[in-house]
PDB file of C-alpha atoms in Angstrom:
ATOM      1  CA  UNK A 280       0.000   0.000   0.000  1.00 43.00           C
ATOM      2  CA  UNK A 281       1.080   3.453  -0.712  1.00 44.00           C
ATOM      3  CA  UNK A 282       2.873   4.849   1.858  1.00 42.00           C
ATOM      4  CA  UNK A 283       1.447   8.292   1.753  1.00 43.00           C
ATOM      5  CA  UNK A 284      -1.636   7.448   1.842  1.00 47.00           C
ATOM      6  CA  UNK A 285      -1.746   7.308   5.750  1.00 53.00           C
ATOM      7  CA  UNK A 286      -4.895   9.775   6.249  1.00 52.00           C
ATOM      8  CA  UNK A 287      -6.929   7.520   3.666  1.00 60.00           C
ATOM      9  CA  UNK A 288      -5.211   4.164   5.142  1.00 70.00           C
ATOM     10  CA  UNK A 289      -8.270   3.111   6.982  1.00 77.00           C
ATOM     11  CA  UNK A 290     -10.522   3.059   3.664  1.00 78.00           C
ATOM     12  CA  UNK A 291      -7.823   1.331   1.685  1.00 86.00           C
ATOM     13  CA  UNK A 292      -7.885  -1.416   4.344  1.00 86.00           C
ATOM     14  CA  UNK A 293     -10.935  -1.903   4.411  1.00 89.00           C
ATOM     15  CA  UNK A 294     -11.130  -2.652   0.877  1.00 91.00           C
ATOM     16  CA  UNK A 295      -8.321  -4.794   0.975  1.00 91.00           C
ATOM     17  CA  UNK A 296      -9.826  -6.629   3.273  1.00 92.00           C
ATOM     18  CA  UNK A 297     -12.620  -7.267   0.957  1.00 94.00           C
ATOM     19  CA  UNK A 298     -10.694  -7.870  -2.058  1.00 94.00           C
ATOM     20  CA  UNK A 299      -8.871 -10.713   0.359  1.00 94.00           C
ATOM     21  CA  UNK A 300     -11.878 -12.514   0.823  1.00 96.00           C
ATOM     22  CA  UNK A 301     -13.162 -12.254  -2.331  1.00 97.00           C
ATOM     23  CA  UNK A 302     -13.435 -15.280  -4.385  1.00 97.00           C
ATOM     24  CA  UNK A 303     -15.058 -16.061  -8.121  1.00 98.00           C
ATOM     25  CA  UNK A 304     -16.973 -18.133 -10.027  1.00 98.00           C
ATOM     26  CA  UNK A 305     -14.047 -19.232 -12.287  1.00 98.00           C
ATOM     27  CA  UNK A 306     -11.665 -19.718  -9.659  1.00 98.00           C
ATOM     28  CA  UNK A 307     -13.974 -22.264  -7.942  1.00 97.00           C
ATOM     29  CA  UNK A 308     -14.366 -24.357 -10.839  1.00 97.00           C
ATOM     30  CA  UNK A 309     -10.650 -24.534 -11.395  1.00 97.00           C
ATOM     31  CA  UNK A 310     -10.262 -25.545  -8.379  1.00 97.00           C
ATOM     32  CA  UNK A 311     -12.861 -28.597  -9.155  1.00 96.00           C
ATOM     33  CA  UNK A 312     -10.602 -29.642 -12.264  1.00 95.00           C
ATOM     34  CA  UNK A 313     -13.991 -27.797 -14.768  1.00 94.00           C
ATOM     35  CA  UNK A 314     -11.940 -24.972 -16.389  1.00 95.00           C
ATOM     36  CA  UNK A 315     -11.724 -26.076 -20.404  1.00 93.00           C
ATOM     37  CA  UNK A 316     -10.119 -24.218 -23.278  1.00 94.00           C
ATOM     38  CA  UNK A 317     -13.595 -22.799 -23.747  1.00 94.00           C
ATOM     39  CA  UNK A 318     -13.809 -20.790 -20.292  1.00 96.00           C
ATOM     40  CA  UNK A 319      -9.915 -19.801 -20.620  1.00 97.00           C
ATOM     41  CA  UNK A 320     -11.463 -18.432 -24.483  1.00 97.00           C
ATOM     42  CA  UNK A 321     -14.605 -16.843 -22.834  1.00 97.00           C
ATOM     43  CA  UNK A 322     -12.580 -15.318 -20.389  1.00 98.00           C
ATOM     44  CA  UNK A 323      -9.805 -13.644 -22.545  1.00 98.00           C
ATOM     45  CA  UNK A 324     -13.443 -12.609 -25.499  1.00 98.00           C
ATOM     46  CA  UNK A 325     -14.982 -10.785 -21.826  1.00 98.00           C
ATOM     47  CA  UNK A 326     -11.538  -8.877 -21.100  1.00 98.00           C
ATOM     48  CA  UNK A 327     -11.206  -7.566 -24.894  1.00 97.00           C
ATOM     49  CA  UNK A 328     -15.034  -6.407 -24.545  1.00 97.00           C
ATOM     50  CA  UNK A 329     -13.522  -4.787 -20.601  1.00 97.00           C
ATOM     51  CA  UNK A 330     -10.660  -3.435 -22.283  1.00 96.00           C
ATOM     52  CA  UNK A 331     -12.460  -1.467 -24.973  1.00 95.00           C
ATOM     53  CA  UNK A 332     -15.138  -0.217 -22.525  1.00 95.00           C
ATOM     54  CA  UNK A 333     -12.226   0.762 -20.384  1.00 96.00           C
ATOM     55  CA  UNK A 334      -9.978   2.695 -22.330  1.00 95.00           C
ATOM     56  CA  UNK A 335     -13.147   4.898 -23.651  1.00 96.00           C
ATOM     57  CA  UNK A 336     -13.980   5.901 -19.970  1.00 97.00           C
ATOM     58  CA  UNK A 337     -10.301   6.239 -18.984  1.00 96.00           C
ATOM     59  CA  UNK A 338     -10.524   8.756 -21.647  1.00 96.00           C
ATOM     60  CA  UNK A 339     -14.132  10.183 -20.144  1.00 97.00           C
ATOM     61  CA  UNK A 340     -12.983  10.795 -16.962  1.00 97.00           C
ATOM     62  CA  UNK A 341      -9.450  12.146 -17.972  1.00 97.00           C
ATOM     63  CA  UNK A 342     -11.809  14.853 -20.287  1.00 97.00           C
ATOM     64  CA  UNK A 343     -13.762  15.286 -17.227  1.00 97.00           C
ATOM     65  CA  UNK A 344     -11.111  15.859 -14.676  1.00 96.00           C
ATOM     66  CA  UNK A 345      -7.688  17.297 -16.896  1.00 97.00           C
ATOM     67  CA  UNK A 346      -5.557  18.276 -13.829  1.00 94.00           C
ATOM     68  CA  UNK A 347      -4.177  17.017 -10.850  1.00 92.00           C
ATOM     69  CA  UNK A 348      -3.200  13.831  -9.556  1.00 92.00           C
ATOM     70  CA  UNK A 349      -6.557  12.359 -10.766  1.00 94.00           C
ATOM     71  CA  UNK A 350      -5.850  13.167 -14.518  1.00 96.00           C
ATOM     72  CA  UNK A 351      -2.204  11.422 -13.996  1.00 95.00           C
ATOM     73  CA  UNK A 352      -4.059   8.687 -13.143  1.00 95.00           C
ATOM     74  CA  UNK A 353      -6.594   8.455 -15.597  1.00 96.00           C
ATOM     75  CA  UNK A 354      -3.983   9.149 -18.080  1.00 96.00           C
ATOM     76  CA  UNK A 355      -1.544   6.387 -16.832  1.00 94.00           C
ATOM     77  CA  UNK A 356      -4.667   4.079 -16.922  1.00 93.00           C
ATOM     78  CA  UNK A 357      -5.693   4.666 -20.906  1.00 92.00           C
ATOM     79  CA  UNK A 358      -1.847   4.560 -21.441  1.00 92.00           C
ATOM     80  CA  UNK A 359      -1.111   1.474 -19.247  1.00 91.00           C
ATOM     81  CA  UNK A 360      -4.708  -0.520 -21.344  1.00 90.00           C
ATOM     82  CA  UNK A 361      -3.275   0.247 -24.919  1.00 90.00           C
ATOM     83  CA  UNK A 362      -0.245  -1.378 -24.039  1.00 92.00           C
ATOM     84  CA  UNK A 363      -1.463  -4.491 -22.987  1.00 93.00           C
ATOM     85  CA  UNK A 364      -3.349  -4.930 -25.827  1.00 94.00           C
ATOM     86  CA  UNK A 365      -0.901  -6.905 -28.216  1.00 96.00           C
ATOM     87  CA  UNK A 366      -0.624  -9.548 -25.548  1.00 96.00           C
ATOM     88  CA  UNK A 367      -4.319  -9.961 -25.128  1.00 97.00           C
ATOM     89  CA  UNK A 368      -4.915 -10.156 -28.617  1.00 97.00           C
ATOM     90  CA  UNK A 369      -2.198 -13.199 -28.785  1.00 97.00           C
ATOM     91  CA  UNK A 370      -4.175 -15.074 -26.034  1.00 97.00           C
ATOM     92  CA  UNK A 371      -7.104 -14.570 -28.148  1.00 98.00           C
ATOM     93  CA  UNK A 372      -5.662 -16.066 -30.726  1.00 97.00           C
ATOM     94  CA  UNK A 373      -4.389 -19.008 -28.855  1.00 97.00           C
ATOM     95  CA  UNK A 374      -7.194 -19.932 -27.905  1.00 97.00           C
ATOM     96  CA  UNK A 375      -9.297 -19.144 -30.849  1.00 96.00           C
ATOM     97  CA  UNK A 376     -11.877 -17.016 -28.570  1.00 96.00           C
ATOM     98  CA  UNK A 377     -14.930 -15.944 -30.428  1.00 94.00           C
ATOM     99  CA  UNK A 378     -14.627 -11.788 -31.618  1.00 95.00           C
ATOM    100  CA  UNK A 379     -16.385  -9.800 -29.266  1.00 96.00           C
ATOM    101  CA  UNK A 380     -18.541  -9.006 -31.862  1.00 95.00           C
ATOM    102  CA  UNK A 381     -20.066 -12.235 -31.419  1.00 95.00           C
ATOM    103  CA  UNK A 382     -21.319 -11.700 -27.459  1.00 96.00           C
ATOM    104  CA  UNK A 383     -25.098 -10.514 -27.697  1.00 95.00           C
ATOM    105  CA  UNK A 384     -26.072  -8.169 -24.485  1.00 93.00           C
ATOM    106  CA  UNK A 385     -29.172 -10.190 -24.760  1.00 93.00           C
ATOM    107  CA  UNK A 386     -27.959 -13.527 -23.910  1.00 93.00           C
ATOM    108  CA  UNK A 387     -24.109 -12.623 -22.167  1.00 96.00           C
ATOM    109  CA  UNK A 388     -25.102  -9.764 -19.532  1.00 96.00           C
ATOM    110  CA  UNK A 389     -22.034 -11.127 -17.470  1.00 97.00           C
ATOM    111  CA  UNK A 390     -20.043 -10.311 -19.688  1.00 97.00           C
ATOM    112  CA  UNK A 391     -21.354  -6.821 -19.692  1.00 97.00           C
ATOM    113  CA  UNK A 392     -21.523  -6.334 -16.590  1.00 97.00           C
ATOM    114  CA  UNK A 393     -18.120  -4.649 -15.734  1.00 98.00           C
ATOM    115  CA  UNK A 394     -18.144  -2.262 -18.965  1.00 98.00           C
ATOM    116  CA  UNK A 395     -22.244  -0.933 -17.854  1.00 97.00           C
ATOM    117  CA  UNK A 396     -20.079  -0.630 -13.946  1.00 98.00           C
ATOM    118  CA  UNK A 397     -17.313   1.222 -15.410  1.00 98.00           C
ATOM    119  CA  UNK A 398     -19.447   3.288 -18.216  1.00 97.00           C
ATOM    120  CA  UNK A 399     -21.660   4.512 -15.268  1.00 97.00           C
ATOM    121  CA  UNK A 400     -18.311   5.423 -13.050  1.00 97.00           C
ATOM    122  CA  UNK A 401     -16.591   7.132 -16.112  1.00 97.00           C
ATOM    123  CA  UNK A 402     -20.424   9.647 -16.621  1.00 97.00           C
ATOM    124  CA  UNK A 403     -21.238   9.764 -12.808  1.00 96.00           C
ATOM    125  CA  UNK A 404     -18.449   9.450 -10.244  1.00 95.00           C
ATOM    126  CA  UNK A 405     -15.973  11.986  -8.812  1.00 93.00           C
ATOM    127  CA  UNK A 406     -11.826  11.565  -9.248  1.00 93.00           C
ATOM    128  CA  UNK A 407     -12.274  10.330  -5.918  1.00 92.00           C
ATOM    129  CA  UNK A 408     -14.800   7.543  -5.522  1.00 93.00           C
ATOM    130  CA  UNK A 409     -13.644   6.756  -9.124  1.00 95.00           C
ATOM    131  CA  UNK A 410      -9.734   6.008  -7.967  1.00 94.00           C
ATOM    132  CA  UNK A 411     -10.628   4.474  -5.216  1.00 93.00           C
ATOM    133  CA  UNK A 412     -12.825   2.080  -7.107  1.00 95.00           C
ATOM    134  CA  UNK A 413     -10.102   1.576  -9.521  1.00 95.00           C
ATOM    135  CA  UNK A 414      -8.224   0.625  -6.719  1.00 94.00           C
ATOM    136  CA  UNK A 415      -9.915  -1.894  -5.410  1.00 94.00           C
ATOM    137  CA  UNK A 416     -10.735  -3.497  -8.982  1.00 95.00           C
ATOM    138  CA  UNK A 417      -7.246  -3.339  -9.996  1.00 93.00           C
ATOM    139  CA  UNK A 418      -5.928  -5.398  -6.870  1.00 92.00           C
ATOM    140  CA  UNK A 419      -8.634  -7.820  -7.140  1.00 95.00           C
ATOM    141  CA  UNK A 420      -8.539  -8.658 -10.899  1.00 96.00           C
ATOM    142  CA  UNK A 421      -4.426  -9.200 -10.715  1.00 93.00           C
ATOM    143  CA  UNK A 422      -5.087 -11.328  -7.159  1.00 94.00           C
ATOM    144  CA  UNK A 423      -7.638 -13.267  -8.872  1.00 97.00           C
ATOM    145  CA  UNK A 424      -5.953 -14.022 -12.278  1.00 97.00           C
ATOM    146  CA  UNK A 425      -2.656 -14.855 -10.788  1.00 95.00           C
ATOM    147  CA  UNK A 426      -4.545 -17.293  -8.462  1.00 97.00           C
ATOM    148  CA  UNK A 427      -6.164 -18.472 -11.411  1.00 97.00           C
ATOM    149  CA  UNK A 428      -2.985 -19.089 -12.980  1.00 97.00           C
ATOM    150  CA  UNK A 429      -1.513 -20.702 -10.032  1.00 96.00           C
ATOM    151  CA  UNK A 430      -4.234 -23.312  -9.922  1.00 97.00           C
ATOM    152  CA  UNK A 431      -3.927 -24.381 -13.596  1.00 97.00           C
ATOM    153  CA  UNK A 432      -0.411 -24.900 -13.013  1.00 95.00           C
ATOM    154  CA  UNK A 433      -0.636 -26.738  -9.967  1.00 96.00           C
ATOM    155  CA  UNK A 434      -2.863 -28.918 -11.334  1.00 94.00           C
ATOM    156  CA  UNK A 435      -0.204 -29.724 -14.356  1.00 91.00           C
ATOM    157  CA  UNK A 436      -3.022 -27.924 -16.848  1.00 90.00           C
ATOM    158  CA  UNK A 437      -1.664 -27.493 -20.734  1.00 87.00           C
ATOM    159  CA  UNK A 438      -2.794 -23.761 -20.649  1.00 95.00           C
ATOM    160  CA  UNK A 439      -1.519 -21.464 -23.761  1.00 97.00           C
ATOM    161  CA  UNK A 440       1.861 -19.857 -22.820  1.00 97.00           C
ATOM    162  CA  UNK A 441       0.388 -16.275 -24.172  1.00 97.00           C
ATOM    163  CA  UNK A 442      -2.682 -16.921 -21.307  1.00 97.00           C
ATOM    164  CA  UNK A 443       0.170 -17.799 -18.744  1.00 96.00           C
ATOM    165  CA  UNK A 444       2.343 -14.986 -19.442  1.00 95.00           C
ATOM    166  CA  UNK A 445      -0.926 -12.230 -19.763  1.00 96.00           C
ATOM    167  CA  UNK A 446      -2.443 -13.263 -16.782  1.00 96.00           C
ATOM    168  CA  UNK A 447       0.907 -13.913 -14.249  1.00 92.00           C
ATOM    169  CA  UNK A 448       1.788  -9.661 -14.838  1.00 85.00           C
ATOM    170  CA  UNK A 449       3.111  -8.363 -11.572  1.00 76.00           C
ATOM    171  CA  UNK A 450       0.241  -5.952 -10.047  1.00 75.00           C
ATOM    172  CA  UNK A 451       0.307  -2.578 -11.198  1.00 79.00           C
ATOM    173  CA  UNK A 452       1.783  -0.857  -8.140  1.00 86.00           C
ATOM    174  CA  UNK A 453       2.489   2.247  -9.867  1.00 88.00           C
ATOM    175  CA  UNK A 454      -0.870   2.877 -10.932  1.00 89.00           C
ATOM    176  CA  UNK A 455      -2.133   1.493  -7.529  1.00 89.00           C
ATOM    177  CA  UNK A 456      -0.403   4.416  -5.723  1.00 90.00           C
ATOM    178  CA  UNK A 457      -1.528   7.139  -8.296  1.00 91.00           C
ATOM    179  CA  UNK A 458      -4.894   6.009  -7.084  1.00 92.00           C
ATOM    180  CA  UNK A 459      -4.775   5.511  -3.132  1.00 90.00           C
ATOM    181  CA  UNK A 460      -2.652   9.301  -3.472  1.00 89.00           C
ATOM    182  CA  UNK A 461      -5.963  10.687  -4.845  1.00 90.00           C
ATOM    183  CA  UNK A 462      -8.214   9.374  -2.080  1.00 87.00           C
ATOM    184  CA  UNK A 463      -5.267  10.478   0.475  1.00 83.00           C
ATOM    185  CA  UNK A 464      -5.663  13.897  -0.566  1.00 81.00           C
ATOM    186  CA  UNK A 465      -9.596  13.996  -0.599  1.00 77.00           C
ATOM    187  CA  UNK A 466      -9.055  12.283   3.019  1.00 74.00           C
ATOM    188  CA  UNK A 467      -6.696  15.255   4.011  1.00 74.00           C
ATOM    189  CA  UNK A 468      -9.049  17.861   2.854  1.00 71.00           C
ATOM    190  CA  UNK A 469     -11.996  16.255   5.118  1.00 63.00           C
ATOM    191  CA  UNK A 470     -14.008  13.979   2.510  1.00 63.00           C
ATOM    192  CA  UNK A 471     -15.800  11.269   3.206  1.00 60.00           C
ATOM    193  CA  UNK A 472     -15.792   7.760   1.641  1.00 64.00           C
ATOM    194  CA  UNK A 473     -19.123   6.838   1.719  1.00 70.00           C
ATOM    195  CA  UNK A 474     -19.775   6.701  -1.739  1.00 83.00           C
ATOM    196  CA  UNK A 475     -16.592   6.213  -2.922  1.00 88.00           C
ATOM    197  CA  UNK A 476     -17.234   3.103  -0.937  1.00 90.00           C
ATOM    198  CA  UNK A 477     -20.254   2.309  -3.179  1.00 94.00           C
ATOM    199  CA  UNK A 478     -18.978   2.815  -6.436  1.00 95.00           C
ATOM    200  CA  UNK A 479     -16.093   0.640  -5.649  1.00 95.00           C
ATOM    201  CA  UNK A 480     -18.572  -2.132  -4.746  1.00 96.00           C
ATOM    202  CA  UNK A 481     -20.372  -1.450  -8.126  1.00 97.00           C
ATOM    203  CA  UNK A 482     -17.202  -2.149 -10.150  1.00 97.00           C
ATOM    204  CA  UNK A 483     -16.268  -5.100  -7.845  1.00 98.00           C
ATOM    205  CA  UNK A 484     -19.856  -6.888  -8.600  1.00 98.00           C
ATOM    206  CA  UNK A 485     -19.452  -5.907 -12.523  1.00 98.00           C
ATOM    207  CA  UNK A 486     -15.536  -7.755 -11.793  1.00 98.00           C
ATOM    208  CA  UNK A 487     -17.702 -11.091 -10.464  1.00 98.00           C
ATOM    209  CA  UNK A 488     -20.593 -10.589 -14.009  1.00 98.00           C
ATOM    210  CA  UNK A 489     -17.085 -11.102 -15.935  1.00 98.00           C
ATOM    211  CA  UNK A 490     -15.883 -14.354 -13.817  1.00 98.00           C
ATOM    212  CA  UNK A 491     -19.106 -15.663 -13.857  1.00 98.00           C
ATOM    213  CA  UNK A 492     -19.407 -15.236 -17.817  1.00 98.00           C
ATOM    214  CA  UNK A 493     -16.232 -16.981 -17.940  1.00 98.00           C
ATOM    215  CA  UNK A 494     -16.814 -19.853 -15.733  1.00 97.00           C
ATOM    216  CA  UNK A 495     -20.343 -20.888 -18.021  1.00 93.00           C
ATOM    217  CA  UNK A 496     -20.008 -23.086 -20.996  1.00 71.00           C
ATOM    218  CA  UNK A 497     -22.087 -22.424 -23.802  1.00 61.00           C
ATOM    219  CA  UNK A 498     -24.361 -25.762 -24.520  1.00 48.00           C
ATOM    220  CA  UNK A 499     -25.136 -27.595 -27.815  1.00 40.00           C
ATOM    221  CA  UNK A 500     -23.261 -27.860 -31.481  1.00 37.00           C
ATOM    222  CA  UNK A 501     -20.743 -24.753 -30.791  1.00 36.00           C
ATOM    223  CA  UNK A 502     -19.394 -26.194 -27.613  1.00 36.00           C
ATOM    224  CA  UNK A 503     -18.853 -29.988 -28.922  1.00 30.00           C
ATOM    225  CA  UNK A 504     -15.121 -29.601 -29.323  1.00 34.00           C
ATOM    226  CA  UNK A 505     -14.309 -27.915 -26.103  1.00 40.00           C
ATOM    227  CA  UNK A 506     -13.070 -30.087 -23.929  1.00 44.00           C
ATOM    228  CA  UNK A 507     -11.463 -29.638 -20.365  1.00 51.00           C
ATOM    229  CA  UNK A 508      -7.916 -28.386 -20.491  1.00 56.00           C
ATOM    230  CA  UNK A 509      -5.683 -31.055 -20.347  1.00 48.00           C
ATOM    231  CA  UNK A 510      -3.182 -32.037 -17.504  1.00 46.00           C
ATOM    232  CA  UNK A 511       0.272 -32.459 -18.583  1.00 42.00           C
ATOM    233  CA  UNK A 512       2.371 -35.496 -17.870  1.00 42.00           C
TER     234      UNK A 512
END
């Protein structure tokens, strides 16, 4: 945790004790040996879909608030997006996930549930509640993918080297500390958290819509070649 951010400590501990106990829907069927090529392709076809939602209201809120630590980090956040791109794009390929063209709001809201979270933040929530909800969905999503990771390996899975490599990045601490610097310095001034609080729990349930979306296999002719992901050995 950012040193600094002393004044604001309580709040950030309080969601990092909620991001510690947090747990997903893909996560638990790894864990059961039920994670296939399929979910691994859902998963990466959901984060392109997050990504593109993402770096538009990255761009929103940077538009909305230009100055100041908060713009830094909305900045850093558009920037740090683009350039992860490339890799993304390779696990989709790997595992020959669908376009995300191809997911119908209709009949996937999981997987739109974290771009509606985040396209309602970027319109409606202040630098503050915004970073700290960034915050908290930035630590979870790395905590829960490298998890995920670990538990394919440990269980001797034949997983993609692209999806290993994507999903094992380091958390981004950098970005992380932009963030808890901008609820330090609302803390300092004599805001409150309340809703910052809230909006951070919006993003966090639109974080479990894009597990769950993941974790589902689709049923009938499109899904007969998807098969478990194999152990190795």
């Amino acid at each position: 945790m950012n040193a600094v951010a002393k004044h604001a400590s309580p709040f950030l501990v309080e969601q990092q004790q909620i991001i510690g106990q947090r747990d997903n829907a893909l996560l638990q069927a790894a864990r059961d040996g039920r994670v296939g090529r399929q979910n691994l392709g859902r998963m990466v076809q959901a984060d392109q879909l997050c990504l593109y939602s993402e770096t538009v209201a990255y761009g929103v809120l940077l538009a909305r608030f230009p100055s100041g630590p908060a713009a830094d980090l909305f900045a850093g956040l558009n920037s740090a997006l683009r350039s992860v791109k490339p890799s993304l794009d390779r696990c989709a390929k790997a595992l020959d996930a669908p376009p995300v063209s191809a997911l119908d709001p209709s009949k996937a809201a999981d997987a739109f549930a974290f771009p509606m979270a985040v396209s309602w933040m970027c319109l409606h929530a202040g630098p503050v509640a915004a970073a700290l909800a960034l915050w908290s969905d930035f630590a979870a999503y790395a905590r829960e993918s490298q998890e995920l990771v670990r538990t394919l390996t440990d269980a001797g899975a034949d997983v993609p080297e692209a999806f290993l490599g994507h999903y094992s990045r380091q958390d981004p601490s950098e970005l992380l500390d932009l963030a808890a610097g901008v609820v330090e310095d609302d803390v300092r001034e004599g805001g409150t958290s309340d809703h910052a609080t809230s909006v951070a729990a919006m993003l966090l349930a639109g974080l479990d819509g894009f597990w769950r979306f993941a974790a589902e296999t689709e049923q009938g002719p499109s899904s007969a070649g998807a098969g478990r992901v194999k152990r190795q050995g």
